[in-house]
Amino acid sequence: MRCGSNYSFYLSLHREFNERLAARVVLIRPEDLEISLKREDIRIRKMADDVAGEVHRMKAFVRLSSLGPNILYGFMKPRHRIGEHVCEHFARRNEGIIVVLGNGRESWICLCRDGRIWRERGSGLEESLGRLKSALNVEEGGQDLAGAGLKRINLDRLWQAYYDSQYCPERKNLAAFNRHMPRRDQEAAGMRLV
């Protein structure tokens, strides 16, 4: 299993998770689930691995853009209920910065400060960004927050410099990329590749 002993957490994020599966999961140890040949156990194992795989791909392929100095946002349309988990991951990596992930129907907002996470759900990415922008008085030109005294930083240029530093033309292999990242995952991460 990709998810190891944390399989019950990943299983709970699956789109088809229900109370019957929750009751079944309590009775199974991860070691027993790994070697079991029962149809139900194999299904549980596949469901947990499917969620763990999607979490891994979303963490790897979602690209963040900046909206002012303290807001990062990205497009994500997951098949399972992993939005909050992935958003929390990015918030922990960017402490003190509000991270917004979402699509046209739903969005997740997280902020990590002093090791604590604040979470919020929204009805759509554009609406959530609009509310945050007006609440924080962030202007289009990347202005400082009202009275915060933060330096102006063009985060788009900073992220682009990071992405450019990771690019190596010798490793460009679109056939392998498309084989390992199906079209549905490209679309879920907001990557409209041909």
GROMACS .gro file of C-alpha atoms in nm:
model
  194
    1MET     CA    1   0.000   0.000   0.000
    2ARG     CA    2   0.122   0.349  -0.081
    3CYS     CA    3  -0.043   0.498   0.224
    4GLY     CA    4   0.096   0.249   0.478
    5SER     CA    5  -0.040   0.259   0.831
    6ASN     CA    6  -0.225   0.583   0.759
    7TYR     CA    7  -0.468   0.403   0.529
    8SER     CA    8  -0.777   0.482   0.739
    9PHE     CA    9  -0.713   0.857   0.701
   10TYR     CA   10  -0.677   0.833   0.324
   11LEU     CA   11  -0.976   0.601   0.300
   12SER     CA   12  -1.190   0.857   0.486
   13LEU     CA   13  -1.110   1.111   0.210
   14HIS     CA   14  -1.239   0.882  -0.068
   15ARG     CA   15  -1.550   1.005  -0.250
   16GLU     CA   16  -1.731   0.672  -0.187
   17PHE     CA   17  -1.642   0.642   0.183
   18ASN     CA   18  -1.941   0.563   0.402
   19GLU     CA   19  -2.030   0.451   0.756
   20ARG     CA   20  -2.018   0.082   0.663
   21LEU     CA   21  -1.657   0.117   0.549
   22ALA     CA   22  -1.575   0.320   0.861
   23ALA     CA   23  -1.701   0.035   1.079
   24ARG     CA   24  -1.502  -0.219   0.875
   25VAL     CA   25  -1.178  -0.016   0.890
   26VAL     CA   26  -1.180  -0.014   1.271
   27LEU     CA   27  -1.150  -0.393   1.271
   28ILE     CA   28  -0.856  -0.422   1.028
   29ARG     CA   29  -0.489  -0.370   1.111
   30PRO     CA   30  -0.275  -0.228   0.828
   31GLU     CA   31  -0.059  -0.543   0.823
   32ASP     CA   32  -0.365  -0.764   0.779
   33LEU     CA   33  -0.508  -0.541   0.509
   34GLU     CA   34  -0.181  -0.555   0.315
   35ILE     CA   35  -0.187  -0.935   0.277
   36SER     CA   36  -0.561  -1.002   0.278
   37LEU     CA   37  -0.718  -1.159  -0.031
   38LYS     CA   38  -1.079  -1.083   0.061
   39ARG     CA   39  -1.262  -0.882  -0.202
   40GLU     CA   40  -1.372  -0.614   0.047
   41ASP     CA   41  -1.017  -0.572   0.183
   42ILE     CA   42  -0.872  -0.543  -0.167
   43ARG     CA   43  -1.133  -0.276  -0.246
   44ILE     CA   44  -1.043  -0.084   0.072
   45ARG     CA   45  -0.673  -0.106  -0.012
   46LYS     CA   46  -0.733   0.021  -0.367
   47MET     CA   47  -0.953   0.306  -0.244
   48ALA     CA   48  -0.690   0.422   0.007
   49ASP     CA   49  -0.412   0.395  -0.252
   50ASP     CA   50  -0.619   0.588  -0.506
   51VAL     CA   51  -0.662   0.877  -0.263
   52ALA     CA   52  -0.294   0.869  -0.159
   53GLY     CA   53  -0.192   0.879  -0.526
   54GLU     CA   54  -0.417   1.174  -0.600
   55VAL     CA   55  -0.288   1.363  -0.294
   56HIS     CA   56   0.067   1.303  -0.415
   57ARG     CA   57  -0.012   1.427  -0.768
   58MET     CA   58  -0.195   1.737  -0.648
   59LYS     CA   59   0.092   1.832  -0.417
   60ALA     CA   60   0.332   1.788  -0.707
   61PHE     CA   61   0.143   1.952  -0.992
   62VAL     CA   62  -0.070   2.233  -0.849
   63ARG     CA   63   0.098   2.563  -0.936
   64LEU     CA   64   0.051   2.860  -0.707
   65SER     CA   65   0.015   3.220  -0.823
   66SER     CA   66   0.023   3.529  -0.604
   67LEU     CA   67  -0.245   3.784  -0.529
   68GLY     CA   68  -0.052   4.045  -0.337
   69PRO     CA   69   0.226   3.968  -0.091
   70ASN     CA   70   0.032   3.741   0.144
   71ILE     CA   71  -0.203   3.533  -0.073
   72LEU     CA   72  -0.115   3.236  -0.293
   73TYR     CA   73  -0.382   3.063  -0.498
   74GLY     CA   74  -0.405   2.771  -0.738
   75PHE     CA   75  -0.656   2.573  -0.941
   76MET     CA   76  -0.742   2.223  -0.823
   77LYS     CA   77  -1.036   2.001  -0.907
   78PRO     CA   78  -0.985   1.676  -0.715
   79ARG     CA   79  -1.191   1.362  -0.760
   80HIS     CA   80  -1.182   1.286  -0.386
   81ARG     CA   81  -1.227   1.502  -0.074
   82ILE     CA   82  -0.860   1.599  -0.051
   83GLY     CA   83  -0.881   1.975  -0.106
   84GLU     CA   84  -0.843   2.074   0.257
   85HIS     CA   85  -0.555   1.829   0.310
   86VAL     CA   86  -0.357   1.957   0.010
   87CYS     CA   87  -0.430   2.320   0.097
   88GLU     CA   88  -0.302   2.256   0.449
   89HIS     CA   89   0.018   2.108   0.302
   90PHE     CA   90   0.086   2.426   0.102
   91ALA     CA   91  -0.003   2.646   0.401
   92ARG     CA   92   0.253   2.465   0.618
   93ARG     CA   93   0.517   2.511   0.347
   94ASN     CA   94   0.436   2.884   0.320
   95GLU     CA   95   0.386   2.983   0.683
   96GLY     CA   96   0.224   3.322   0.732
   97ILE     CA   97   0.079   3.326   0.379
   98ILE     CA   98  -0.286   3.256   0.302
   99VAL     CA   99  -0.322   2.968   0.056
  100VAL     CA  100  -0.638   2.933  -0.152
  101LEU     CA  101  -0.701   2.628  -0.371
  102GLY     CA  102  -1.016   2.558  -0.563
  103ASN     CA  103  -1.219   2.559  -0.879
  104GLY     CA  104  -1.549   2.706  -0.995
  105ARG     CA  105  -1.761   2.513  -0.742
  106GLU     CA  106  -1.557   2.492  -0.422
  107SER     CA  107  -1.246   2.630  -0.260
  108TRP     CA  108  -1.029   2.573   0.045
  109ILE     CA  109  -0.848   2.845   0.237
  110CYS     CA  110  -0.568   2.777   0.488
  111LEU     CA  111  -0.328   2.986   0.690
  112CYS     CA  112  -0.047   2.846   0.904
  113ARG     CA  113   0.088   3.071   1.176
  114ASP     CA  114   0.303   2.961   1.471
  115GLY     CA  115   0.238   2.596   1.385
  116ARG     CA  116  -0.142   2.635   1.399
  117ILE     CA  117  -0.369   2.598   1.097
  118TRP     CA  118  -0.677   2.807   1.027
  119ARG     CA  119  -0.914   2.658   0.767
  120GLU     CA  120  -1.212   2.785   0.574
  121ARG     CA  121  -1.423   2.658   0.286
  122GLY     CA  122  -1.564   2.868   0.008
  123SER     CA  123  -1.809   2.822  -0.274
  124GLY     CA  124  -1.560   2.894  -0.553
  125LEU     CA  125  -1.205   3.008  -0.618
  126GLU     CA  126  -1.296   3.345  -0.773
  127GLU     CA  127  -1.544   3.431  -0.498
  128SER     CA  128  -1.300   3.337  -0.222
  129LEU     CA  129  -1.020   3.541  -0.378
  130GLY     CA  130  -1.254   3.838  -0.416
  131ARG     CA  131  -1.358   3.822  -0.050
  132LEU     CA  132  -0.997   3.789   0.067
  133LYS     CA  133  -0.881   4.068  -0.159
  134SER     CA  134  -1.143   4.308  -0.028
  135ALA     CA  135  -1.092   4.200   0.333
  136LEU     CA  136  -0.716   4.253   0.319
  137ASN     CA  137  -0.731   4.565   0.101
  138VAL     CA  138  -0.490   4.419  -0.150
  139GLU     CA  139  -0.476   4.627  -0.466
  140GLU     CA  140  -0.401   4.495  -0.813
  141GLY     CA  141  -0.046   4.637  -0.824
  142GLY     CA  142   0.079   4.409  -0.546
  143GLN     CA  143   0.052   4.681  -0.277
  144ASP     CA  144   0.142   4.616   0.084
  145LEU     CA  145  -0.126   4.513   0.328
  146ALA     CA  146  -0.279   4.808   0.509
  147GLY     CA  147  -0.014   4.924   0.758
  148ALA     CA  148   0.171   4.591   0.767
  149GLY     CA  149   0.498   4.742   0.651
  150LEU     CA  150   0.584   4.441   0.435
  151LYS     CA  151   0.829   4.479   0.149
  152ARG     CA  152   0.691   4.466  -0.201
  153ILE     CA  153   0.777   4.129  -0.343
  154ASN     CA  154   0.675   4.013  -0.685
  155LEU     CA  155   0.590   3.656  -0.589
  156ASP     CA  156   0.508   3.562  -0.948
  157ARG     CA  157   0.867   3.637  -1.050
  158LEU     CA  158   0.998   3.453  -0.745
  159TRP     CA  159   0.795   3.139  -0.822
  160GLN     CA  160   0.889   3.158  -1.191
  161ALA     CA  161   1.257   3.177  -1.097
  162TYR     CA  162   1.212   2.867  -0.882
  163TYR     CA  163   1.031   2.675  -1.156
  164ASP     CA  164   1.294   2.780  -1.412
  165SER     CA  165   1.573   2.660  -1.182
  166GLN     CA  166   1.410   2.315  -1.168
  167TYR     CA  167   1.377   2.285  -1.547
  168CYS     CA  168   1.629   2.067  -1.726
  169PRO     CA  169   1.578   2.034  -2.106
  170GLU     CA  170   1.752   1.695  -2.112
  171ARG     CA  171   1.475   1.550  -1.895
  172LYS     CA  172   1.191   1.672  -2.117
  173ASN     CA  173   1.004   1.360  -2.223
  174LEU     CA  174   0.637   1.435  -2.291
  175ALA     CA  175   0.555   1.074  -2.376
  176ALA     CA  176   0.673   0.957  -2.034
  177PHE     CA  177   0.504   1.253  -1.866
  178ASN     CA  178   0.170   1.175  -2.030
  179ARG     CA  179   0.208   0.807  -1.946
  180HIS     CA  180   0.267   0.881  -1.576
  181MET     CA  181   0.020   1.168  -1.549
  182PRO     CA  182  -0.309   1.097  -1.727
  183ARG     CA  183  -0.510   1.375  -1.889
  184ARG     CA  184  -0.767   1.375  -1.606
  185ASP     CA  185  -0.491   1.449  -1.352
  186GLN     CA  186  -0.350   1.725  -1.572
  187GLU     CA  187  -0.695   1.884  -1.585
  188ALA     CA  188  -0.747   1.836  -1.210
  189ALA     CA  189  -0.425   2.026  -1.140
  190GLY     CA  190  -0.515   2.302  -1.385
  191MET     CA  191  -0.255   2.201  -1.642
  192ARG     CA  192  -0.404   2.224  -1.989
  193LEU     CA  193  -0.130   2.035  -2.173
  194VAL     CA  194  -0.175   1.887  -2.519
   0.00000   0.00000   0.00000
